[in-house]
CSV table of C-alpha atoms and ligand atoms in Angstrom, one decimal:
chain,number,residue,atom,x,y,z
A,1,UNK,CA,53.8,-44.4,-74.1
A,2,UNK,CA,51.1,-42.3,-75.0
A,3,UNK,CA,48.6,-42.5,-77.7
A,4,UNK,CA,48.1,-40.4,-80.5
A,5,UNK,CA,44.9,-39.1,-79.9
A,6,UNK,CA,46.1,-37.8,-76.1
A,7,UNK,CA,46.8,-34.3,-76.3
A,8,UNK,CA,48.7,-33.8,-73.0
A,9,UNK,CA,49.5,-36.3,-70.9
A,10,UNK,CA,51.2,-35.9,-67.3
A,11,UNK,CA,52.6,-38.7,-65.2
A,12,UNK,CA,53.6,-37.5,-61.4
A,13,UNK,CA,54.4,-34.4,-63.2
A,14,UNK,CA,55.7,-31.8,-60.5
A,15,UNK,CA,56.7,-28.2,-60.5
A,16,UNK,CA,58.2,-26.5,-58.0
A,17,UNK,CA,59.9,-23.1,-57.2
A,18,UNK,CA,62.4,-22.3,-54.7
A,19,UNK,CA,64.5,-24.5,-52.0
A,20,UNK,CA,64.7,-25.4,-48.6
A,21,UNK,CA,62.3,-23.4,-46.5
A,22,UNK,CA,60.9,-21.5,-49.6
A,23,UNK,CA,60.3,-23.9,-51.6
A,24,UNK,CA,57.0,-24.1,-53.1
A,25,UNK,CA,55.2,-27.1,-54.6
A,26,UNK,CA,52.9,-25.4,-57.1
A,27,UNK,CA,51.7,-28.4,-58.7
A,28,UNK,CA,52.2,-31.8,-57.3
A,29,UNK,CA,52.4,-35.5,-58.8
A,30,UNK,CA,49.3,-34.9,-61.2
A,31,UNK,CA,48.4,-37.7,-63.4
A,32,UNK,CA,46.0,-37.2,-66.5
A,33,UNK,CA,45.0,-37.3,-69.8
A,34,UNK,CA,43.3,-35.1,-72.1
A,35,UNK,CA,42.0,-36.4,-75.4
A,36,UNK,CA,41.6,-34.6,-78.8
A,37,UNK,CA,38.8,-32.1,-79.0
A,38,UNK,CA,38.2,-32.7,-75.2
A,39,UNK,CA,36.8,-29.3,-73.0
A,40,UNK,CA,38.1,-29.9,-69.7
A,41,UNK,CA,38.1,-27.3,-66.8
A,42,UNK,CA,40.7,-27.2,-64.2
A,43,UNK,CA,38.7,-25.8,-61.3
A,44,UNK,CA,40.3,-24.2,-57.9
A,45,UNK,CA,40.8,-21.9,-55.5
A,46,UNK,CA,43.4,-19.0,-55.6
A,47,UNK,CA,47.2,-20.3,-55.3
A,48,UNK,CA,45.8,-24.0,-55.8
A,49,UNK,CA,48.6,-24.7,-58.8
A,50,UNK,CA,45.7,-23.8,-62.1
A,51,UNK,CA,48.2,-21.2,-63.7
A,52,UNK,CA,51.3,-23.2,-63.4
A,53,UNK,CA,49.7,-26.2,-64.8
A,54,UNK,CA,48.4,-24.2,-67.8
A,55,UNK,CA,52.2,-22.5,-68.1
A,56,UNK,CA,53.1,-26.3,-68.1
A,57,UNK,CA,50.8,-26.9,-71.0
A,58,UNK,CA,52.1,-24.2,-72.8
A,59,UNK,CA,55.4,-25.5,-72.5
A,60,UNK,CA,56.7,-22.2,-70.1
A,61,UNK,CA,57.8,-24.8,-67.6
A,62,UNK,CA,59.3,-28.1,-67.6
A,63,UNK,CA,58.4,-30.8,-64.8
A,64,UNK,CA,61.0,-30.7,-62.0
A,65,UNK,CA,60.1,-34.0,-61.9
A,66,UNK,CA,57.7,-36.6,-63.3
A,67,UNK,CA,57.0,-36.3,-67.2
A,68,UNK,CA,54.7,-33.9,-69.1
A,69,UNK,CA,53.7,-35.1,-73.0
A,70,UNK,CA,52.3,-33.0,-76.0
A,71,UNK,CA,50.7,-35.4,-78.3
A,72,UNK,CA,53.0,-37.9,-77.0
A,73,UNK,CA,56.5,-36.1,-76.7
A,74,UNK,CA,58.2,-33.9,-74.2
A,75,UNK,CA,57.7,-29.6,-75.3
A,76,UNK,CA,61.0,-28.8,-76.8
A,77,UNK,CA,60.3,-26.6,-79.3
A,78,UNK,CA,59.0,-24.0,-77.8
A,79,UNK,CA,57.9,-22.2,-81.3
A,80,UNK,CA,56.5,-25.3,-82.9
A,81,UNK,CA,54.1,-26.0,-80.1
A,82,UNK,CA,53.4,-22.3,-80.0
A,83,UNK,CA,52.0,-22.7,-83.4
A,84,UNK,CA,49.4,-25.7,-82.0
A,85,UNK,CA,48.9,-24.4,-78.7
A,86,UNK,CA,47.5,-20.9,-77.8
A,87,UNK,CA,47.0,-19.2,-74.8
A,88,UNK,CA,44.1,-16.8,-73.9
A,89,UNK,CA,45.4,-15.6,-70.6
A,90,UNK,CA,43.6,-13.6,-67.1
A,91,UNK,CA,44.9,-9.9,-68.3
A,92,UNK,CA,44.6,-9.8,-71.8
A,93,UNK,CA,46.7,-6.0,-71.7
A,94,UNK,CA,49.9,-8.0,-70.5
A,95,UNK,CA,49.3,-9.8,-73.9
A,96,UNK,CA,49.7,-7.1,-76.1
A,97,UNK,CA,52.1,-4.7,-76.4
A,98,UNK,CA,51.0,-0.8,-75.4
A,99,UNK,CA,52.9,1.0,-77.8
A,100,UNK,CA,51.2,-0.5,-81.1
A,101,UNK,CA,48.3,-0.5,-82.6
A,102,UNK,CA,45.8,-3.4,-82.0
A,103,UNK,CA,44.9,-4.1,-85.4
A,104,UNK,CA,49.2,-4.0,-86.1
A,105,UNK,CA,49.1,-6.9,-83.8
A,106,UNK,CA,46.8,-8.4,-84.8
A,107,UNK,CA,48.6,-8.8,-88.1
A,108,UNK,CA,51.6,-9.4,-86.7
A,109,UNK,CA,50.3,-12.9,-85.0
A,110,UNK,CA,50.4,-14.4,-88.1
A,111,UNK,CA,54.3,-14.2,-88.2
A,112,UNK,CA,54.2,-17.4,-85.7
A,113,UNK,CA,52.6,-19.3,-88.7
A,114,UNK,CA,54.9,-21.1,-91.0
A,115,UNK,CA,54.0,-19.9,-94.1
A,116,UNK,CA,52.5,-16.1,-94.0
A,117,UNK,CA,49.3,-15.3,-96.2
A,118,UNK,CA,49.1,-12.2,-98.3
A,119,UNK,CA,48.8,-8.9,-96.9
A,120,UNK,CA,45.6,-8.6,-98.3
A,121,UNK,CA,44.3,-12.2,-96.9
A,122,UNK,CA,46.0,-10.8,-93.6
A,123,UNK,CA,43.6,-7.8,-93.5
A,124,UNK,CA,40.4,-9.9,-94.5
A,125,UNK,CA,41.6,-12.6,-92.1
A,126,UNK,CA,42.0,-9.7,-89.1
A,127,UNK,CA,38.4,-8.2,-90.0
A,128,UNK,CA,36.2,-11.4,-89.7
A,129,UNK,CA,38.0,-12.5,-86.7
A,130,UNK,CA,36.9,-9.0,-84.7
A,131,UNK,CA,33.4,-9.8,-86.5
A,132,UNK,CA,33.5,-13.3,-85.1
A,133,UNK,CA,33.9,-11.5,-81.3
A,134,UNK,CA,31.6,-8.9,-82.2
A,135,UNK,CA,33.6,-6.2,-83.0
A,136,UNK,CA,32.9,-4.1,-85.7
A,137,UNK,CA,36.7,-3.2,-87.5
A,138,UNK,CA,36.1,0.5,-87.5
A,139,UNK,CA,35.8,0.3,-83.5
A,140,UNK,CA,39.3,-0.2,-83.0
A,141,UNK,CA,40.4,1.8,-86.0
A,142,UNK,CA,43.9,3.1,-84.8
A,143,UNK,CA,43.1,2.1,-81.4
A,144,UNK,CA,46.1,1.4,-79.0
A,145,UNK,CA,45.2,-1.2,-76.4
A,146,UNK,CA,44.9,1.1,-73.4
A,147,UNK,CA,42.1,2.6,-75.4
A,148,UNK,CA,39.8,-0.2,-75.3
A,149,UNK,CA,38.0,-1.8,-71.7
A,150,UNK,CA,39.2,-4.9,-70.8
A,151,UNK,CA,36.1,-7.1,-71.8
A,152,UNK,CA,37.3,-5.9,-75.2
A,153,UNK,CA,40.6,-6.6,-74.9
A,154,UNK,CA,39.6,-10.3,-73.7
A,155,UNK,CA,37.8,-10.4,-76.7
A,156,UNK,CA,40.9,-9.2,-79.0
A,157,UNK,CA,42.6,-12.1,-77.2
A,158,UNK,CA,40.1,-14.3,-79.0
A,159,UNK,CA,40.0,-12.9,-82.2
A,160,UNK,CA,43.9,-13.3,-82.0
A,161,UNK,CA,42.6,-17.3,-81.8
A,162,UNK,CA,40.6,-17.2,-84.6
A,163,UNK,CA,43.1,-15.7,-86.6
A,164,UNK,CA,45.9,-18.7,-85.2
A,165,UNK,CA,43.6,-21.6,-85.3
A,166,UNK,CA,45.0,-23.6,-82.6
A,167,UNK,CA,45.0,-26.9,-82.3
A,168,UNK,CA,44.2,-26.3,-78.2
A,169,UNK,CA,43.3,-23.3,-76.2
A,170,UNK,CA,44.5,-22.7,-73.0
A,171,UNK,CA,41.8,-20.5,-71.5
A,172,UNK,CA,43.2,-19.5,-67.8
A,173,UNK,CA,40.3,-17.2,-66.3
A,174,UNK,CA,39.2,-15.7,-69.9
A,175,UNK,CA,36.0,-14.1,-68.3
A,176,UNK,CA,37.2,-12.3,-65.2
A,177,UNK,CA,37.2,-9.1,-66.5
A,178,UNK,CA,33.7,-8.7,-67.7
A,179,UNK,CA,30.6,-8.6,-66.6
A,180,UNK,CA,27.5,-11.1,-66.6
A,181,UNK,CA,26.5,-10.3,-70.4
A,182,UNK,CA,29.7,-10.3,-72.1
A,183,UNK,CA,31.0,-13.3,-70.2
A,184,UNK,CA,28.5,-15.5,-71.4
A,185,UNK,CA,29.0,-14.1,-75.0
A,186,UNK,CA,32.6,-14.9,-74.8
A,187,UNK,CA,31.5,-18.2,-73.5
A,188,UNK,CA,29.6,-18.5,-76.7
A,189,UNK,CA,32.6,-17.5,-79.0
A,190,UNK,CA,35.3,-20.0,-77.2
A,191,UNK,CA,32.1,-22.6,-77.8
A,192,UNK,CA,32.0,-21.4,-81.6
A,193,UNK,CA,35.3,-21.9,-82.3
A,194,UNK,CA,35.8,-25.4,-80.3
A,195,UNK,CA,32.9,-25.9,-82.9
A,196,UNK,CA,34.4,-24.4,-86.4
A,197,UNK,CA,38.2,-25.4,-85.4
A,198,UNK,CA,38.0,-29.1,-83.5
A,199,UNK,CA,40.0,-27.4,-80.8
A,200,UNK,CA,40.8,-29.7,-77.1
A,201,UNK,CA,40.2,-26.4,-74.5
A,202,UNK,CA,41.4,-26.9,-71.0
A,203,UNK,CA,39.4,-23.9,-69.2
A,204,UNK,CA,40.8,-22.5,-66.0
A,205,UNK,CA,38.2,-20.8,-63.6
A,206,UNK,CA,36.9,-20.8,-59.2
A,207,UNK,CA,33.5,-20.9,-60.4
A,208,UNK,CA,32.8,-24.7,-60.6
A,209,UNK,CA,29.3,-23.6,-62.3
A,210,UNK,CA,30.8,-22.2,-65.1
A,211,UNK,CA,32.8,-25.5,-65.5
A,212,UNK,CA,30.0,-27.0,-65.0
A,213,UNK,CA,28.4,-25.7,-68.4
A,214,UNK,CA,31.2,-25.2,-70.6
A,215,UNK,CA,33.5,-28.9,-69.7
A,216,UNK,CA,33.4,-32.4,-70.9
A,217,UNK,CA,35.1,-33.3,-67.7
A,218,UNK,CA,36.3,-31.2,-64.4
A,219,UNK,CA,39.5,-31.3,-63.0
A,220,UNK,CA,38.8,-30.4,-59.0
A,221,UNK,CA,42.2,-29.0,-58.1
A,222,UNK,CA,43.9,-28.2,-54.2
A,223,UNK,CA,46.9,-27.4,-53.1
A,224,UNK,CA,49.0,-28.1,-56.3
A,225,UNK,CA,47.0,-31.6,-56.9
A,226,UNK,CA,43.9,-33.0,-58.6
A,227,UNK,CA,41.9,-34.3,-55.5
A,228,UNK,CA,38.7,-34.9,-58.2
A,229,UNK,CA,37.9,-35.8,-61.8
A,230,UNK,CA,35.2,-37.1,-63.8
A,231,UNK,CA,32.4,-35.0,-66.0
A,232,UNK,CA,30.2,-32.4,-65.0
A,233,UNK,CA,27.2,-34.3,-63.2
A,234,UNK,CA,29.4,-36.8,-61.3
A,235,UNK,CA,31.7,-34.1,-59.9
A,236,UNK,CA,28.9,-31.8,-59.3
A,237,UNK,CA,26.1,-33.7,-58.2
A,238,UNK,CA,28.2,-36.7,-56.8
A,239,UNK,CA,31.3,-34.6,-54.7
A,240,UNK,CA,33.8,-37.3,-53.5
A,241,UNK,CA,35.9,-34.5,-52.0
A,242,UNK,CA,35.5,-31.7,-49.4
A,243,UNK,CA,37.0,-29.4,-52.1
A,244,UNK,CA,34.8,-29.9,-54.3
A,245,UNK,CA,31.4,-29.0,-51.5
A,246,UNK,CA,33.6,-25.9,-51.0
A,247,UNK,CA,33.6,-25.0,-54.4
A,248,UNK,CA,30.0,-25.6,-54.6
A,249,UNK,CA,28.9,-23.8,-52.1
A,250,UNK,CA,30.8,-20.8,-53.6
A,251,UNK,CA,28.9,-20.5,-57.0
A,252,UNK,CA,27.9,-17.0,-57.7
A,253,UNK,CA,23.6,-17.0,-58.1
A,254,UNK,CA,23.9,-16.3,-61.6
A,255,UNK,CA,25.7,-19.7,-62.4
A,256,UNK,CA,23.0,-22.3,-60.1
A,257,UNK,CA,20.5,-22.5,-62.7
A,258,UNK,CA,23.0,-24.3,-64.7
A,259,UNK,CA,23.2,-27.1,-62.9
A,260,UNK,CA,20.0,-29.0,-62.7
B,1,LIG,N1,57.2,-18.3,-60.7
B,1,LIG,C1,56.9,-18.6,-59.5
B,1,LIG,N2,57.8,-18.7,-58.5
B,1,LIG,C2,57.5,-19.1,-57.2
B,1,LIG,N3,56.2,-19.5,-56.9
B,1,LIG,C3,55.3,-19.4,-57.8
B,1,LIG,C4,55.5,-19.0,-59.2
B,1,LIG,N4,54.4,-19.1,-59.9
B,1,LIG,C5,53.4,-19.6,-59.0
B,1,LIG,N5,54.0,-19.8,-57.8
B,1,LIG,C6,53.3,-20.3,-56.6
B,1,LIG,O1,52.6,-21.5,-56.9
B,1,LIG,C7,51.3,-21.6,-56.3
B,1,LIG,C8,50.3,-21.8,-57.4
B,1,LIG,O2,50.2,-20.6,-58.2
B,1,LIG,P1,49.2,-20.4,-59.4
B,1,LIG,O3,49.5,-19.1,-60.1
B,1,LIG,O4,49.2,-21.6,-60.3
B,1,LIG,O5,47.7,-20.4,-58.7
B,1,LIG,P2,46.3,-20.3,-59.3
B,1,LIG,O6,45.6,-21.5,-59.0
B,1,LIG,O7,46.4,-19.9,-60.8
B,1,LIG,O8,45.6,-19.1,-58.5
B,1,LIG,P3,44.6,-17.9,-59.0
B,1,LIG,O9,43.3,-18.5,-59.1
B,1,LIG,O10,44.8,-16.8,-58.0
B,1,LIG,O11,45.1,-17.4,-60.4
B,1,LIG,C9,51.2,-20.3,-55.5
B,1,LIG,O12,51.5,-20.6,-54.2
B,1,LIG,C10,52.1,-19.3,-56.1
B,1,LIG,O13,52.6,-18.4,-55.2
B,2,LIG,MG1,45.9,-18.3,-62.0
């Protein structure tokens, strides 16, 4: 069985979709750990299996077959681990709901918790969360999520963790919407608050150099499996896998001075 201190823990776990001819085999016999307050990045190309892993560890789907283990148990309560496990997802405007008000959600995220703080603790909580993203509270004032870009909105997403305090972030893709400047501010703030809240990240990207810099170990994923594992320098600057040169070779400029 697992240990304690393994947060997720998959054996052959396998999901797929579909049958016969259509089915699909999005991620396929994967066998890991992931320890407490471990960064690990899942690194792939498009349709290689990262997102349905992640739904996996956010208990949205079960393994069709092989076993999948939160801090040593199957996810059956899907509210429970809800509370322990957040998600900050690719398009932060299918997270939040168009018709209210940001800082209304905001508040309402609490209502997951099991015991609700004051309203006034609520409001106080809310305000140095945006502060801890670098939003000023009076900038989304009445502001409905449409009204804000979608760096901003990413960055809502992660004051909405620093309200939660998760035990472990599931960060699928958190920088694609923004550019260069903000993305490694918002690399900063997930960073921050591995640092203030002890979190275990798994951090889903393509760009192997911005694994590189933000992981404890890589996860080199293809075609629903891990071909490649092992920490940043060994996967980076010891490839065992064609995959892995692939993904190498397609690092944007901006990320290559990272890795020495
Ligand atoms: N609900 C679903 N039903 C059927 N097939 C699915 C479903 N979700 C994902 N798939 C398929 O599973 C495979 C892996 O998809 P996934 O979303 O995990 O890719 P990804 O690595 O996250 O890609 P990207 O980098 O583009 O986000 C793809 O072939 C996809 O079409
Ligand atoms: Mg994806």
């Amino acid at each position: 069985m697992p240990t304690e201190t393994n947060i997720f823990k998959a054996t052959n776990a396998t999901m797929t979709f579909g049958h016969g001819k259509k089915q699909v085999t999005a991620v396929d016999k994967v066998n890991f750990t992931i320890a407490d307050e471990e960064i690990v990045s899942l690194v792939g190309s498009s349709g290689c299996g990262k997102s349905v892993l992640a739904k996996m560890m956010l208990g949205l789907y079960h393994p069709t077959s092989g076993e999948f283990f939160f801090k040593g148990k199957p996810i059956t309560d899907q509210r429970a681990h809800w509370r322990e496990v957040q998600p900050v997802f690719q398009d932060p405007f299918s997270c939040f709901n168009q018709f209210f008000t940001i800082r209304s959600q905001l508040k309402a995220s609490f209502g997951i918790l099991n015991t609700k703080p004051s309203n006034k603790e609520m409001e106080e909580r809310v305000d140095q969360a945006l502060l801890a993203v670098n939003i000023k509270p009076p900038e989304i004032e009445g502001k409905y999520p449409f009204e804000l870009s979608g760096g901003q909105m990413q960055r809502m997403l992660l004051a909405r963790i620093f309200i939660l305090r998760p035990k472990v972030l599931i960060a699928d893709e958190p920088t694609s919407m923004v550019d260069a400047c903000v993305r490694a501010n918002i690399l900063d703030y997930l960073m921050k608050l591995k640092e203030e809240l002890k979190m275990t990240i798994v951090f889903i990207t393509h760009d192997i150099g911005l694994a590189y810099y933000v992981s404890d170990r890589l996860f080199i994923m293809h075609k629903g499996q891990i071909v490649e594992h092992g920490s940043p320098d060994d996967v980076t600057l010891r490839p065992k896998s064609q995959v892995t040169l692939n993904l190498l070779d397609d690092i944007p400029d901006i990320h290559r001075e990272w890795i020495k």
